[in-house]
Structures are given as C-alpha cells and as structure tokens.
Short mmCIF file of C-alpha atoms and ligand atoms in Angstrom, two decimals:
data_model
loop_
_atom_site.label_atom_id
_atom_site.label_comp_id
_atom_site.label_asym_id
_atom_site.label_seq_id
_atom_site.Cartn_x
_atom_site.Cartn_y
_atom_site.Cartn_z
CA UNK A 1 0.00 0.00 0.00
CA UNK A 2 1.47 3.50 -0.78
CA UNK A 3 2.30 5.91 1.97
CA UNK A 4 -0.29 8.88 2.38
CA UNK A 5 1.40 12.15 2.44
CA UNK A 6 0.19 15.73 4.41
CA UNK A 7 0.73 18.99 2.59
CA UNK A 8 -0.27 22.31 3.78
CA UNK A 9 -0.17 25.36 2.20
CA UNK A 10 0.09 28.57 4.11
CA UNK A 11 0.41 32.26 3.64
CA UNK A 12 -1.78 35.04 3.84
CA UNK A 13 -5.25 36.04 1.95
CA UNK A 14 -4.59 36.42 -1.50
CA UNK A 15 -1.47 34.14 -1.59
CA UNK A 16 -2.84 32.08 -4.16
CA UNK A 17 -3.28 28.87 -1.88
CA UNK A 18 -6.33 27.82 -3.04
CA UNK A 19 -5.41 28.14 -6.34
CA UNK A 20 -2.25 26.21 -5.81
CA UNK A 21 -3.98 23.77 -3.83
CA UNK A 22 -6.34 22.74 -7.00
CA UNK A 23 -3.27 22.49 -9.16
CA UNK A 24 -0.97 20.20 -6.96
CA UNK A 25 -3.88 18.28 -6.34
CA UNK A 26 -4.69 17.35 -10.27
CA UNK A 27 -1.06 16.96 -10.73
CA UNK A 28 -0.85 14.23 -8.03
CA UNK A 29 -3.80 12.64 -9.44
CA UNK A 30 -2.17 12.44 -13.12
CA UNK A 31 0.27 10.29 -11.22
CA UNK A 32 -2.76 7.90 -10.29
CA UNK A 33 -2.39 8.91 -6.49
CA UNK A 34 -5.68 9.56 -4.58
CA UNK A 35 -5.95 12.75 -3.24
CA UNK A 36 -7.86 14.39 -0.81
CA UNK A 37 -8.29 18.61 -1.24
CA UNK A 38 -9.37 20.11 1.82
CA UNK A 39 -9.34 23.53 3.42
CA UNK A 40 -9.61 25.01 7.02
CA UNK A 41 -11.67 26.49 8.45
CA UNK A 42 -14.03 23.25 7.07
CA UNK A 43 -13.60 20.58 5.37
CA UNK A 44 -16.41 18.36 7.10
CA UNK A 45 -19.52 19.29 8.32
CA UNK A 46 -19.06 20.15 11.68
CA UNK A 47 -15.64 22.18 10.46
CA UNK A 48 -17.66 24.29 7.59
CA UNK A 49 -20.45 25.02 10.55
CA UNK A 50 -17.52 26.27 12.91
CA UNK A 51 -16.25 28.35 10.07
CA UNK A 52 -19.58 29.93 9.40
CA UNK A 53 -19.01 31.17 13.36
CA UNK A 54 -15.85 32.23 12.67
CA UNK A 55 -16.09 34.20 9.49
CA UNK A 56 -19.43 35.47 8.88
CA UNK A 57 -18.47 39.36 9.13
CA UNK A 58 -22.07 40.21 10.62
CA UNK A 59 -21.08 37.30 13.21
CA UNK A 60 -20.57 38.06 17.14
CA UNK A 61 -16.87 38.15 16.51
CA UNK A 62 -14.46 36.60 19.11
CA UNK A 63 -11.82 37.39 21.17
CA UNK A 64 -8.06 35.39 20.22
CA UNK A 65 -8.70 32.63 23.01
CA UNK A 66 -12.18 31.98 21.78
CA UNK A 67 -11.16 31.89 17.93
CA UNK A 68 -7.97 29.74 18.99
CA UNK A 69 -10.58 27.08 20.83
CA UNK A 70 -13.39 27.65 17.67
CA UNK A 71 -10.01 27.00 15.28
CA UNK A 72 -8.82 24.13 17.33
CA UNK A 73 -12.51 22.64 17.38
CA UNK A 74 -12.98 22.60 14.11
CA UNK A 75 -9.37 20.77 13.38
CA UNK A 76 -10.04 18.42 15.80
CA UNK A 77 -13.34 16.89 13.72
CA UNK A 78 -11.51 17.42 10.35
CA UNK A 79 -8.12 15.21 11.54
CA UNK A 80 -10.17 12.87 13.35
CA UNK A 81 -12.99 12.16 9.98
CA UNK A 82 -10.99 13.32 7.21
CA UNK A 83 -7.57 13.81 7.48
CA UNK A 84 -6.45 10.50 9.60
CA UNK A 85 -8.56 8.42 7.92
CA UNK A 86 -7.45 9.63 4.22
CA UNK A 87 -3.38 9.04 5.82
CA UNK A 88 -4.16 5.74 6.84
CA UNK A 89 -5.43 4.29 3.70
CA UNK A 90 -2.45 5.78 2.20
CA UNK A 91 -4.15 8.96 0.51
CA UNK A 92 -2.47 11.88 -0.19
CA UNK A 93 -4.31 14.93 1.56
CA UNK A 94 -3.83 18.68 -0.03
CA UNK A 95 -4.77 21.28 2.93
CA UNK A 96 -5.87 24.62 2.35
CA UNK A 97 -4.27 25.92 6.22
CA UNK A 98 -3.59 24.16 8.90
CA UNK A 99 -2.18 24.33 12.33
CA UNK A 100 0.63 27.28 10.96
CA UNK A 101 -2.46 29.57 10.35
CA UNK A 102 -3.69 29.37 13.60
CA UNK A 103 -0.07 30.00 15.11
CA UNK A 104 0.26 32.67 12.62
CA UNK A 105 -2.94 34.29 13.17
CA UNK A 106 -3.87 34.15 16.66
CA UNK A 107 -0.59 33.65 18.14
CA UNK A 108 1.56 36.28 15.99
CA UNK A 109 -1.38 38.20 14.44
CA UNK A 110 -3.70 37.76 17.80
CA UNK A 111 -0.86 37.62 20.86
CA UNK A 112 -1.56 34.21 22.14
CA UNK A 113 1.65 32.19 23.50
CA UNK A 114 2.51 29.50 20.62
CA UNK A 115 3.13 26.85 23.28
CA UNK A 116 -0.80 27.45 24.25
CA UNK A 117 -1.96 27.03 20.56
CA UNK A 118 0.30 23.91 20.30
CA UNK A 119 -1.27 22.19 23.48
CA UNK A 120 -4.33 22.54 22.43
CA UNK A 121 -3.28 21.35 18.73
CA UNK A 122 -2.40 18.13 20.95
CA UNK A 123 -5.46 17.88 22.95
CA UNK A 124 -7.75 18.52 19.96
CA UNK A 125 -5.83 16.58 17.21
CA UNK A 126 -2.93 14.42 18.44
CA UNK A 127 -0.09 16.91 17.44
CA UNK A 128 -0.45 15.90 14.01
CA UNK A 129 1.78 18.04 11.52
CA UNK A 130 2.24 17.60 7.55
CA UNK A 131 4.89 16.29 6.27
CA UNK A 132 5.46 18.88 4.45
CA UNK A 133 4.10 23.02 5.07
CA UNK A 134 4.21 25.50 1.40
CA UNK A 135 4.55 28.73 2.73
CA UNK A 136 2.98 30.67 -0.27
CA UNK A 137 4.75 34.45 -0.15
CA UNK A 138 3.64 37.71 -2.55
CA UNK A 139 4.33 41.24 -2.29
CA UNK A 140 1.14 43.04 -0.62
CA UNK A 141 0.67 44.97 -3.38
CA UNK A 142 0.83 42.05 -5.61
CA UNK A 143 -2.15 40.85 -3.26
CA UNK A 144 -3.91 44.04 -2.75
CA UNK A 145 -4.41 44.21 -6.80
CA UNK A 146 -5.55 40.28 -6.88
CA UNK A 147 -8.30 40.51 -3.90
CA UNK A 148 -9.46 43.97 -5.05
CA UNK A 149 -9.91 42.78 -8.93
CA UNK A 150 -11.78 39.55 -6.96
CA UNK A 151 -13.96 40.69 -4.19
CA UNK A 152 -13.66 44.77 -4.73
CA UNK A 153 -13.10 45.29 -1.14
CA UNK A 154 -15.38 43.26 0.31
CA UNK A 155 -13.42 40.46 3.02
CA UNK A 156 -14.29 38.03 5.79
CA UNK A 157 -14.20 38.86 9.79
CA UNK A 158 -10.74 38.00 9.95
CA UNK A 159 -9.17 39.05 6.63
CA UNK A 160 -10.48 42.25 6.93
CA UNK A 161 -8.01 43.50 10.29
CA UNK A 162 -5.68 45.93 10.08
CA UNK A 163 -2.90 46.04 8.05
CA UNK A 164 -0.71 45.73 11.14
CA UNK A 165 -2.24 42.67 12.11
CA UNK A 166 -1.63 41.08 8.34
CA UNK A 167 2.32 42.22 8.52
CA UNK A 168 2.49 40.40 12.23
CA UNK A 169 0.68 37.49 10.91
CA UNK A 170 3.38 37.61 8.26
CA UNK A 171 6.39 37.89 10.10
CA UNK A 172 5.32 35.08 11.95
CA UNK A 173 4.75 32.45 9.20
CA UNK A 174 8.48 33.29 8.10
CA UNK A 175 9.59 32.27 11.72
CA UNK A 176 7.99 29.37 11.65
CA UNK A 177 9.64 28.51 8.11
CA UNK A 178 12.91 29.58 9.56
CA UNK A 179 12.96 27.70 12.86
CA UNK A 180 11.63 24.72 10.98
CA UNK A 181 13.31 24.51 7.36
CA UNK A 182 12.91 20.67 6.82
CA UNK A 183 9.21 20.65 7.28
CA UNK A 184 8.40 24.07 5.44
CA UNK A 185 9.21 25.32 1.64
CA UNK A 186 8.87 29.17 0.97
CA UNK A 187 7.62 29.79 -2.48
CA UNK A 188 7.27 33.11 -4.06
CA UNK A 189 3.96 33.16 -4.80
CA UNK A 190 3.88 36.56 -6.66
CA UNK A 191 4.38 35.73 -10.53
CA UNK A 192 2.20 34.00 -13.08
CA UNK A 193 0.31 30.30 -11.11
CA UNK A 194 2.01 28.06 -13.69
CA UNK A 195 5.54 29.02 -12.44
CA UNK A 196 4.33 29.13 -8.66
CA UNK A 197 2.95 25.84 -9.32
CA UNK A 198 6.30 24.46 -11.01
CA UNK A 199 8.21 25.37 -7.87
CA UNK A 200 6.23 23.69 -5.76
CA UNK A 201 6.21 20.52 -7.62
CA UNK A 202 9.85 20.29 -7.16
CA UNK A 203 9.54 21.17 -3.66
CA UNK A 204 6.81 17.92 -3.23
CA UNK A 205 9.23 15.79 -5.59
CA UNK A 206 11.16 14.01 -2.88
CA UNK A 207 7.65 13.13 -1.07
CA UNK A 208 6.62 10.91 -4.49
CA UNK A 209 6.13 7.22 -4.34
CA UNK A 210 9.54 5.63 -5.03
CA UNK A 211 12.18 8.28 -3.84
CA UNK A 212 14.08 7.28 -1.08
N1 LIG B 1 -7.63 31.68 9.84
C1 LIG B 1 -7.65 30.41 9.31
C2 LIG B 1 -7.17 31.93 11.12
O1 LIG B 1 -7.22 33.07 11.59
N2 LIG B 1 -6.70 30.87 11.85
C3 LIG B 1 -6.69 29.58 11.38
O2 LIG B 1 -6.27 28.65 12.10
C4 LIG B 1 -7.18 29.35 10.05
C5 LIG B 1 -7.20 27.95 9.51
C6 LIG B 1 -9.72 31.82 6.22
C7 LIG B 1 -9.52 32.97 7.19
O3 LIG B 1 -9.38 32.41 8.48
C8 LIG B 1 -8.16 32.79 9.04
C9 LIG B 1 -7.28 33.18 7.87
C10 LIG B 1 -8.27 33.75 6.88
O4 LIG B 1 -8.47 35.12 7.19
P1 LIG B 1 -10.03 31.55 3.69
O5 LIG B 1 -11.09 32.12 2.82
O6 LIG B 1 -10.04 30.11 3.87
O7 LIG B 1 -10.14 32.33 5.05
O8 LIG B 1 -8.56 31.87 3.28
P2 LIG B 1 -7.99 33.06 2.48
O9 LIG B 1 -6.54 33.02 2.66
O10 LIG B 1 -8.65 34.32 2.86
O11 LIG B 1 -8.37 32.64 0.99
P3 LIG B 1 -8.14 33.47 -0.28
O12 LIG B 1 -8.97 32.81 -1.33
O13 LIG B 1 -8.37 34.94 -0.08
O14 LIG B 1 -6.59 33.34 -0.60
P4 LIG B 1 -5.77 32.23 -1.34
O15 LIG B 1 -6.43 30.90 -1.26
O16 LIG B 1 -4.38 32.36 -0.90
O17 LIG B 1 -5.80 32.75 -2.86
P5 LIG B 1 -6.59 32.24 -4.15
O18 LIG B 1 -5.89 31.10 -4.76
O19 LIG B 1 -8.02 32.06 -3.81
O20 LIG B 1 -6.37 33.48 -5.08
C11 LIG B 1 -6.92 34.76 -4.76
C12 LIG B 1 -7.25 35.50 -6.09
O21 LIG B 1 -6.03 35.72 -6.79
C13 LIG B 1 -6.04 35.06 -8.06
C14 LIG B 1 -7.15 34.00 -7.96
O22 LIG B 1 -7.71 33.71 -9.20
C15 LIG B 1 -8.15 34.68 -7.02
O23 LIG B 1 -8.98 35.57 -7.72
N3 LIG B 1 -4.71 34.46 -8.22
C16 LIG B 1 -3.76 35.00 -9.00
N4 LIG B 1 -3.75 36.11 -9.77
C17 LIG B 1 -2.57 36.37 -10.42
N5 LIG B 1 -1.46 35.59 -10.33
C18 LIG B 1 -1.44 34.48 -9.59
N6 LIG B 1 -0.33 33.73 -9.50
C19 LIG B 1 -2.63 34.15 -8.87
N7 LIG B 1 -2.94 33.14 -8.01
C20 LIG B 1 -4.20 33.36 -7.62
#
C-alpha cells in the first residue's frame, strides 16, 4: 500500500493557496495517487459550521482565546474524519491551512503564547503536523491588486483587520519557516500560477512514491 502524504499550504489572503492547492492536487492525481483537497476552516460538516461562526463578518466576533478554541474545534473533527482516515489508507491529503495559520494568526497576528496554541493542537488533534508546510509568499501589493480585482473590497471577519495585524501574521509564518526549514518550503507566490505551481512541484518531488 502506498504511503499517504500531508501537505499544507500557508500564507496570507490572497497568496494564491487555493489556487495552488487545486493544481498540486490534479497533478498528483495524473500520477494515479488519490488525493484528498481540503481547506480550514471546514472541510467536514461540523468544520464548515464552525467556520460559518468564525467568518461570517455580521457574526458576534471573538476574542483570540475563543477563535484559537473555535479554530482548534474545528481541526479536531476534520483530523479525526478526514484527514487520519485519508493518511491511513495511504491517501495523499492537499490542505488549504492548517495548524501554521492558527499560530500565525492568533498567536503572531492575535498575541496568544505558541506553546498554548500547540497544546491545544495536541489535545484537539494528536499533534499531528504535515509532512510537508508550502509557505505561499507575494508582495502586498501584488495581493492588494488580486483581492481587489476579486472581491472589490469586500473580506471576511478575519481578513479584513488591520494592516498591522496582516504584517504580524506575516512575520510570523516566516519564523515558523525559519525555525523549521525541513518541514516548510517558501515559495514566491507573486508571478504567473504556472511558475508558482512548477516550484512547488519540485519542492513535493522528494515526497513521491519511489524516492528514497
Ligand atoms: N484563519 C484560518 C485563522 O485566523 N486561523 C486559522 O487557524 C485558520 C485555519 C480563512 C480565514 O481564516 C483565518 C485566515 C483567513 O483570514 P479563507 O477564505 O479560507 O479564510 O482563506 P484566504 O486566505 O482568505 O483565501 P483566499 O482565497 O483569499 O486566498 P488564497 O487561497 O491564498 O488565494 P486564491 O488562490 O483564492 O487566489 C486569490 C485571487 O487571486 C487570483 C485568484 O484567481 C483569485 O482571484 N490568483 C492570482 N492572480 C494572479 N497571479 C497568480 N499567481 C494568482 N494566483 C491566484
């Protein structure tokens, strides 16, 4: 049976995850590997209800500790009926955010210790990490022009802070990458998807079925 494999891909709104997400996913399937494309917030039932609570802007909005649990929640039902099961039958599963974004967000964006976001991460979903984290990067401007010519201004509860709150949230996903250069890959998201997509395909290439 072939092993499953966990990618993540990270970065802020606008960073072309989704996008990139989609295209890794066909290409793994090309290579006759199941694959599982997910995202979080969501990704099961119980996960795309949380996210409704998290990111409807005319919600009740939430305070960092009470997104972190809502965040933490939701991950916890994905990993336990998507993700694990998908890994154990030796799937590969493609993940729109993951545990970085909540470290990134609420811990470096919000001010919540990382060690507090990681224990919960183990209470909620066994510590699970991918195997292997795309940290998607563009310049904001770059960004600015790509969500403004897609939703002219118009953003979710949390993508729609400050600017500050975006360039913490920033700095902190390249710490992460930094301190942890065997699990993460940062791509420079900001030219054409076909080339962003290239790069990451050599960054999954060691990962395939059959290299050592
Ligand atoms: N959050 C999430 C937390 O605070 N904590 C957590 O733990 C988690 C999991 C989720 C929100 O929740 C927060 C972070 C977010 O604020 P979301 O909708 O899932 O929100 O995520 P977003 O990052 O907001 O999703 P976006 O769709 O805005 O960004 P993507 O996925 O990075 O970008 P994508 O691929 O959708 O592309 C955006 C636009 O740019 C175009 C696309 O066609 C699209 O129109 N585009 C390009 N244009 C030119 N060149 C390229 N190379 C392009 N690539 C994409």
């Amino acid at each position: 049976m072939s092993v499953g494999r966990f990618i993540a891909l990270e970065g802020g709104e606008g960073a072309g995850k989704s996008t990139q997400a989609r295209l890794l996913a066909e290409a793994l399937r090309e290579r006759g590997l199941e694959v599982v494309l997910t995202r979080e917030p969501g990704g099961t039932a119980g996960g795309e209800a949380i996210r409704e609570l998290l990111l409807d802007p005319k919600g009740p909005g939430w305070d960092p500790e009470a997104e972190a649990l809502l965040f933490a929640a939701a991950r916890s039902d994905h990993v336990a009926r998507l993700i694990r099961p998908a890994l154990d039958r030796g799937a590969w599963v493609i993940c729109d955010r993951f545990i970085d974004s909540t470290r990134a967000y609420q811990g470096g964006g919000g001010g919540l210790p990382d060690d507090a976001i990681l224990a919960l991460h183990r209470v909620g979903s066994g510590g699970l990490l991918p195997d292997l984290t795309i940290l998607l990067e563009a310049s904001s401007d770059e960004i600015a022009a790509r969500l403004s010519r897609r939703d002219g201004g118009e953003s979710d509860r949390i993508g729609g802070r400050e600017a500050e709150f975006h360039a913490r949230v920033a700095q902190a996903f390249r710490r992460f990458a930094d301190a942890e250069p065997a699990r993460f890959a940062r791509i420079d998201g900001s030219g054409p998807a076909e080339a962003t997509h290239q790069a990451i395909l050599e960054a999954v290439a060691p990962l395939l079925p059959g290299k050592p």
